[in-house]
Amino acid sequence: MPSLPAQTLAGGGSPTVVVGTYPDYAQAQKAVDTLSDNKFPVERTAIIGTDLRLIENVLGRVTVARAALAGAASGAWFGLFVGLLFGLFSDSSWFAVILVCLLIGAAWGAVFGAIAHAATGGRRDFASRSSIQAGQYAVVTDPEVAEQARQLLVSLNWQASGAQ
């Protein structure tokens, strides 16, 4: 079913009208905040990111030693947790129980971290962080209130530029 460029179908099936597009999320959020400050019914708006892309930033190389170190760190945290639980119900030295559990957790974490990395066979020898970013952000409203939203946003732009 064809639609006008300024309209799109929302998840609920009701048409929404684009009242502004912005290059970043902060500006789209500021536009909706301005609408809210001017008593606009913001529950009838949405911010829609378009032109989505996945960006994966490579943080560094992962070796068996680094995988073992990361495993030891997470194992130590788990060992600390178990040690605290055991320490509550132990008759022996509370600190010694925590320390032993922490060391055992770190050792097992290192072993499992190294084995898990070695099992990948070198298919993923790097660490990364992924994020999804949009090329632009559209502020959309219901058709009944779209003109009111446009007028408020135009007056915001004029005030920002110093025009009267």
PDB file of C-alpha atoms in Angstrom:
ATOM      1  CA  MET A   1       0.000   0.000   0.000  1.00  0.00           C
ATOM      2  CA  PRO A   2       1.675   3.309  -1.030  1.00  0.00           C
ATOM      3  CA  SER A   3       1.964   6.127   1.490  1.00  0.00           C
ATOM      4  CA  LEU A   4       2.953   9.761   1.366  1.00  0.00           C
ATOM      5  CA  PRO A   5       6.602  10.538   2.193  1.00  0.00           C
ATOM      6  CA  ALA A   6       5.577  12.501   5.303  1.00  0.00           C
ATOM      7  CA  GLN A   7       3.512   9.600   6.647  1.00  0.00           C
ATOM      8  CA  THR A   8       4.394   6.184   7.934  1.00  0.00           C
ATOM      9  CA  LEU A   9       2.500   3.423   9.707  1.00  0.00           C
ATOM     10  CA  ALA A  10       3.178   3.105  13.403  1.00  0.00           C
ATOM     11  CA  GLY A  11       3.140  -0.191  15.283  1.00  0.00           C
ATOM     12  CA  GLY A  12      -0.518   0.349  16.245  1.00  0.00           C
ATOM     13  CA  GLY A  13      -1.657   0.812  12.644  1.00  0.00           C
ATOM     14  CA  SER A  14      -2.550   4.502  12.999  1.00  0.00           C
ATOM     15  CA  PRO A  15      -0.825   6.927  10.618  1.00  0.00           C
ATOM     16  CA  THR A  16       1.821   9.243  12.027  1.00  0.00           C
ATOM     17  CA  VAL A  17       3.121  12.438  10.488  1.00  0.00           C
ATOM     18  CA  VAL A  18       6.746  13.556  10.508  1.00  0.00           C
ATOM     19  CA  VAL A  19       6.964  17.023  12.060  1.00  0.00           C
ATOM     20  CA  GLY A  20      10.764  17.300  12.190  1.00  0.00           C
ATOM     21  CA  THR A  21      13.954  15.427  11.371  1.00  0.00           C
ATOM     22  CA  TYR A  22      17.228  15.808  13.247  1.00  0.00           C
ATOM     23  CA  PRO A  23      20.781  14.568  12.668  1.00  0.00           C
ATOM     24  CA  ASP A  24      21.211  13.269  16.227  1.00  0.00           C
ATOM     25  CA  TYR A  25      19.091  11.923  19.057  1.00  0.00           C
ATOM     26  CA  ALA A  26      19.862  14.817  21.426  1.00  0.00           C
ATOM     27  CA  GLN A  27      18.250  17.340  19.070  1.00  0.00           C
ATOM     28  CA  ALA A  28      15.172  15.159  18.548  1.00  0.00           C
ATOM     29  CA  GLN A  29      14.889  14.736  22.315  1.00  0.00           C
ATOM     30  CA  LYS A  30      15.181  18.524  22.765  1.00  0.00           C
ATOM     31  CA  ALA A  31      12.374  19.028  20.237  1.00  0.00           C
ATOM     32  CA  VAL A  32      10.054  16.669  22.129  1.00  0.00           C
ATOM     33  CA  ASP A  33      11.074  18.297  25.428  1.00  0.00           C
ATOM     34  CA  THR A  34      10.161  21.701  23.961  1.00  0.00           C
ATOM     35  CA  LEU A  35       6.784  20.338  22.911  1.00  0.00           C
ATOM     36  CA  SER A  36       6.300  19.036  26.449  1.00  0.00           C
ATOM     37  CA  ASP A  37       7.284  22.388  27.982  1.00  0.00           C
ATOM     38  CA  ASN A  38       4.585  24.038  25.830  1.00  0.00           C
ATOM     39  CA  LYS A  39       1.846  21.677  27.109  1.00  0.00           C
ATOM     40  CA  PHE A  40       1.745  19.655  23.877  1.00  0.00           C
ATOM     41  CA  PRO A  41       0.316  16.109  24.318  1.00  0.00           C
ATOM     42  CA  VAL A  42       3.684  14.344  23.969  1.00  0.00           C
ATOM     43  CA  GLU A  43       2.097  10.937  24.540  1.00  0.00           C
ATOM     44  CA  ARG A  44       1.003  11.291  20.894  1.00  0.00           C
ATOM     45  CA  THR A  45       4.604  11.608  19.638  1.00  0.00           C
ATOM     46  CA  ALA A  46       7.469   9.247  18.914  1.00  0.00           C
ATOM     47  CA  ILE A  47      11.136   9.538  17.998  1.00  0.00           C
ATOM     48  CA  ILE A  48      12.038   7.162  15.176  1.00  0.00           C
ATOM     49  CA  GLY A  49      15.639   6.476  14.186  1.00  0.00           C
ATOM     50  CA  THR A  50      16.150   5.696  10.496  1.00  0.00           C
ATOM     51  CA  ASP A  51      19.088   4.596   8.351  1.00  0.00           C
ATOM     52  CA  LEU A  52      20.272   2.260  11.102  1.00  0.00           C
ATOM     53  CA  ARG A  53      23.775   0.838  11.033  1.00  0.00           C
ATOM     54  CA  LEU A  54      25.699  -1.505  13.284  1.00  0.00           C
ATOM     55  CA  ILE A  55      29.090  -0.212  14.395  1.00  0.00           C
ATOM     56  CA  GLU A  56      31.528  -2.635  15.997  1.00  0.00           C
ATOM     57  CA  ASN A  57      34.560  -1.002  17.594  1.00  0.00           C
ATOM     58  CA  VAL A  58      37.465  -3.408  17.996  1.00  0.00           C
ATOM     59  CA  LEU A  59      38.961  -2.975  21.463  1.00  0.00           C
ATOM     60  CA  GLY A  60      41.969  -5.242  21.144  1.00  0.00           C
ATOM     61  CA  ARG A  61      43.413  -8.674  20.545  1.00  0.00           C
ATOM     62  CA  VAL A  62      42.406 -11.562  22.791  1.00  0.00           C
ATOM     63  CA  THR A  63      45.000 -14.216  23.547  1.00  0.00           C
ATOM     64  CA  VAL A  64      44.643 -17.328  25.667  1.00  0.00           C
ATOM     65  CA  ALA A  65      46.409 -15.467  28.483  1.00  0.00           C
ATOM     66  CA  ARG A  66      44.001 -12.505  28.281  1.00  0.00           C
ATOM     67  CA  ALA A  67      41.014 -14.863  28.173  1.00  0.00           C
ATOM     68  CA  ALA A  68      42.365 -16.655  31.248  1.00  0.00           C
ATOM     69  CA  LEU A  69      42.852 -13.322  33.024  1.00  0.00           C
ATOM     70  CA  ALA A  70      39.286 -12.245  32.237  1.00  0.00           C
ATOM     71  CA  GLY A  71      38.020 -15.649  33.392  1.00  0.00           C
ATOM     72  CA  ALA A  72      40.010 -15.316  36.600  1.00  0.00           C
ATOM     73  CA  ALA A  73      38.461 -11.922  37.277  1.00  0.00           C
ATOM     74  CA  SER A  74      34.893 -13.149  36.826  1.00  0.00           C
ATOM     75  CA  GLY A  75      35.663 -16.330  38.758  1.00  0.00           C
ATOM     76  CA  ALA A  76      37.074 -14.259  41.604  1.00  0.00           C
ATOM     77  CA  TRP A  77      33.830 -12.274  41.822  1.00  0.00           C
ATOM     78  CA  PHE A  78      31.826 -15.495  41.966  1.00  0.00           C
ATOM     79  CA  GLY A  79      34.252 -16.922  44.537  1.00  0.00           C
ATOM     80  CA  LEU A  80      33.866 -13.787  46.654  1.00  0.00           C
ATOM     81  CA  PHE A  81      30.082 -14.188  46.569  1.00  0.00           C
ATOM     82  CA  VAL A  82      30.264 -17.868  47.536  1.00  0.00           C
ATOM     83  CA  GLY A  83      32.852 -17.048  50.215  1.00  0.00           C
ATOM     84  CA  LEU A  84      30.547 -14.451  51.741  1.00  0.00           C
ATOM     85  CA  LEU A  85      27.729 -16.987  51.881  1.00  0.00           C
ATOM     86  CA  PHE A  86      29.969 -19.687  53.362  1.00  0.00           C
ATOM     87  CA  GLY A  87      31.487 -17.181  55.761  1.00  0.00           C
ATOM     88  CA  LEU A  88      28.100 -16.391  57.246  1.00  0.00           C
ATOM     89  CA  PHE A  89      27.596 -20.017  58.283  1.00  0.00           C
ATOM     90  CA  SER A  90      31.165 -21.013  59.079  1.00  0.00           C
ATOM     91  CA  ASP A  91      32.670 -21.528  62.537  1.00  0.00           C
ATOM     92  CA  SER A  92      36.212 -20.931  61.267  1.00  0.00           C
ATOM     93  CA  SER A  93      37.866 -17.654  60.336  1.00  0.00           C
ATOM     94  CA  TRP A  94      35.432 -15.612  58.228  1.00  0.00           C
ATOM     95  CA  PHE A  95      38.253 -13.857  56.323  1.00  0.00           C
ATOM     96  CA  ALA A  96      40.044 -17.146  55.555  1.00  0.00           C
ATOM     97  CA  VAL A  97      36.868 -18.700  54.125  1.00  0.00           C
ATOM     98  CA  ILE A  98      36.328 -15.674  51.860  1.00  0.00           C
ATOM     99  CA  LEU A  99      39.966 -15.664  50.726  1.00  0.00           C
ATOM    100  CA  VAL A 100      40.006 -19.401  49.932  1.00  0.00           C
ATOM    101  CA  CYS A 101      36.737 -19.179  47.968  1.00  0.00           C
ATOM    102  CA  LEU A 102      38.015 -16.144  46.084  1.00  0.00           C
ATOM    103  CA  LEU A 103      41.243 -17.926  45.121  1.00  0.00           C
ATOM    104  CA  ILE A 104      39.450 -21.119  44.084  1.00  0.00           C
ATOM    105  CA  GLY A 105      36.973 -19.084  42.010  1.00  0.00           C
ATOM    106  CA  ALA A 106      39.811 -17.191  40.303  1.00  0.00           C
ATOM    107  CA  ALA A 107      41.673 -20.397  39.490  1.00  0.00           C
ATOM    108  CA  TRP A 108      38.639 -22.162  38.028  1.00  0.00           C
ATOM    109  CA  GLY A 109      37.640 -19.009  36.160  1.00  0.00           C
ATOM    110  CA  ALA A 110      41.108 -18.816  34.586  1.00  0.00           C
ATOM    111  CA  VAL A 111      40.987 -22.466  33.542  1.00  0.00           C
ATOM    112  CA  PHE A 112      37.518 -22.181  32.014  1.00  0.00           C
ATOM    113  CA  GLY A 113      38.353 -18.852  30.344  1.00  0.00           C
ATOM    114  CA  ALA A 114      41.442 -20.301  28.685  1.00  0.00           C
ATOM    115  CA  ILE A 115      39.629 -23.470  27.596  1.00  0.00           C
ATOM    116  CA  ALA A 116      36.676 -21.501  26.200  1.00  0.00           C
ATOM    117  CA  HIS A 117      38.973 -19.247  24.165  1.00  0.00           C
ATOM    118  CA  ALA A 118      41.077 -22.143  22.899  1.00  0.00           C
ATOM    119  CA  ALA A 119      37.893 -23.969  21.849  1.00  0.00           C
ATOM    120  CA  THR A 120      37.027 -21.189  19.375  1.00  0.00           C
ATOM    121  CA  GLY A 121      39.991 -22.246  17.244  1.00  0.00           C
ATOM    122  CA  GLY A 122      41.036 -18.664  16.533  1.00  0.00           C
ATOM    123  CA  ARG A 123      37.763 -17.693  14.863  1.00  0.00           C
ATOM    124  CA  ARG A 124      37.315 -14.651  17.099  1.00  0.00           C
ATOM    125  CA  ASP A 125      40.661 -13.459  18.465  1.00  0.00           C
ATOM    126  CA  PHE A 126      39.537  -9.931  19.277  1.00  0.00           C
ATOM    127  CA  ALA A 127      37.300  -8.119  21.726  1.00  0.00           C
ATOM    128  CA  SER A 128      34.793  -5.553  20.499  1.00  0.00           C
ATOM    129  CA  ARG A 129      31.872  -3.370  21.489  1.00  0.00           C
ATOM    130  CA  SER A 130      28.819  -3.110  19.223  1.00  0.00           C
ATOM    131  CA  SER A 131      26.350  -0.260  18.973  1.00  0.00           C
ATOM    132  CA  ILE A 132      23.490   0.651  16.689  1.00  0.00           C
ATOM    133  CA  GLN A 133      23.360   4.222  15.401  1.00  0.00           C
ATOM    134  CA  ALA A 134      20.760   5.971  13.301  1.00  0.00           C
ATOM    135  CA  GLY A 135      21.533   8.291  10.395  1.00  0.00           C
ATOM    136  CA  GLN A 136      18.729  10.638  11.396  1.00  0.00           C
ATOM    137  CA  TYR A 137      15.874  10.881  13.870  1.00  0.00           C
ATOM    138  CA  ALA A 138      12.307  11.808  12.987  1.00  0.00           C
ATOM    139  CA  VAL A 139       9.824  13.257  15.453  1.00  0.00           C
ATOM    140  CA  VAL A 140       6.353  12.023  14.493  1.00  0.00           C
ATOM    141  CA  THR A 141       2.894  12.810  15.843  1.00  0.00           C
ATOM    142  CA  ASP A 142      -0.695  11.831  15.240  1.00  0.00           C
ATOM    143  CA  PRO A 143      -2.223  13.654  12.242  1.00  0.00           C
ATOM    144  CA  GLU A 144      -4.724  15.546  14.431  1.00  0.00           C
ATOM    145  CA  VAL A 145      -1.975  17.384  16.327  1.00  0.00           C
ATOM    146  CA  ALA A 146       0.746  17.511  13.653  1.00  0.00           C
ATOM    147  CA  GLU A 147       0.166  21.135  12.626  1.00  0.00           C
ATOM    148  CA  GLN A 148       0.269  22.307  16.257  1.00  0.00           C
ATOM    149  CA  ALA A 149       3.564  20.463  16.751  1.00  0.00           C
ATOM    150  CA  ARG A 150       5.053  21.973  13.580  1.00  0.00           C
ATOM    151  CA  GLN A 151       4.104  25.486  14.688  1.00  0.00           C
ATOM    152  CA  LEU A 152       5.682  24.996  18.103  1.00  0.00           C
ATOM    153  CA  LEU A 153       8.886  23.606  16.584  1.00  0.00           C
ATOM    154  CA  VAL A 154       9.105  26.431  14.026  1.00  0.00           C
ATOM    155  CA  SER A 155       8.747  29.005  16.806  1.00  0.00           C
ATOM    156  CA  LEU A 156      11.532  27.195  18.698  1.00  0.00           C
ATOM    157  CA  ASN A 157      13.823  27.473  15.668  1.00  0.00           C
ATOM    158  CA  TRP A 158      13.077  31.177  15.273  1.00  0.00           C
ATOM    159  CA  GLN A 159      13.772  31.840  18.961  1.00  0.00           C
ATOM    160  CA  ALA A 160      17.051  29.926  18.734  1.00  0.00           C
ATOM    161  CA  SER A 161      18.211  31.988  15.730  1.00  0.00           C
ATOM    162  CA  GLY A 162      17.316  35.324  17.348  1.00  0.00           C
ATOM    163  CA  ALA A 163      14.445  36.085  14.935  1.00  0.00           C
ATOM    164  CA  GLN A 164      11.157  37.470  16.220  1.00  0.00           C
TER     165      GLN A 164
END
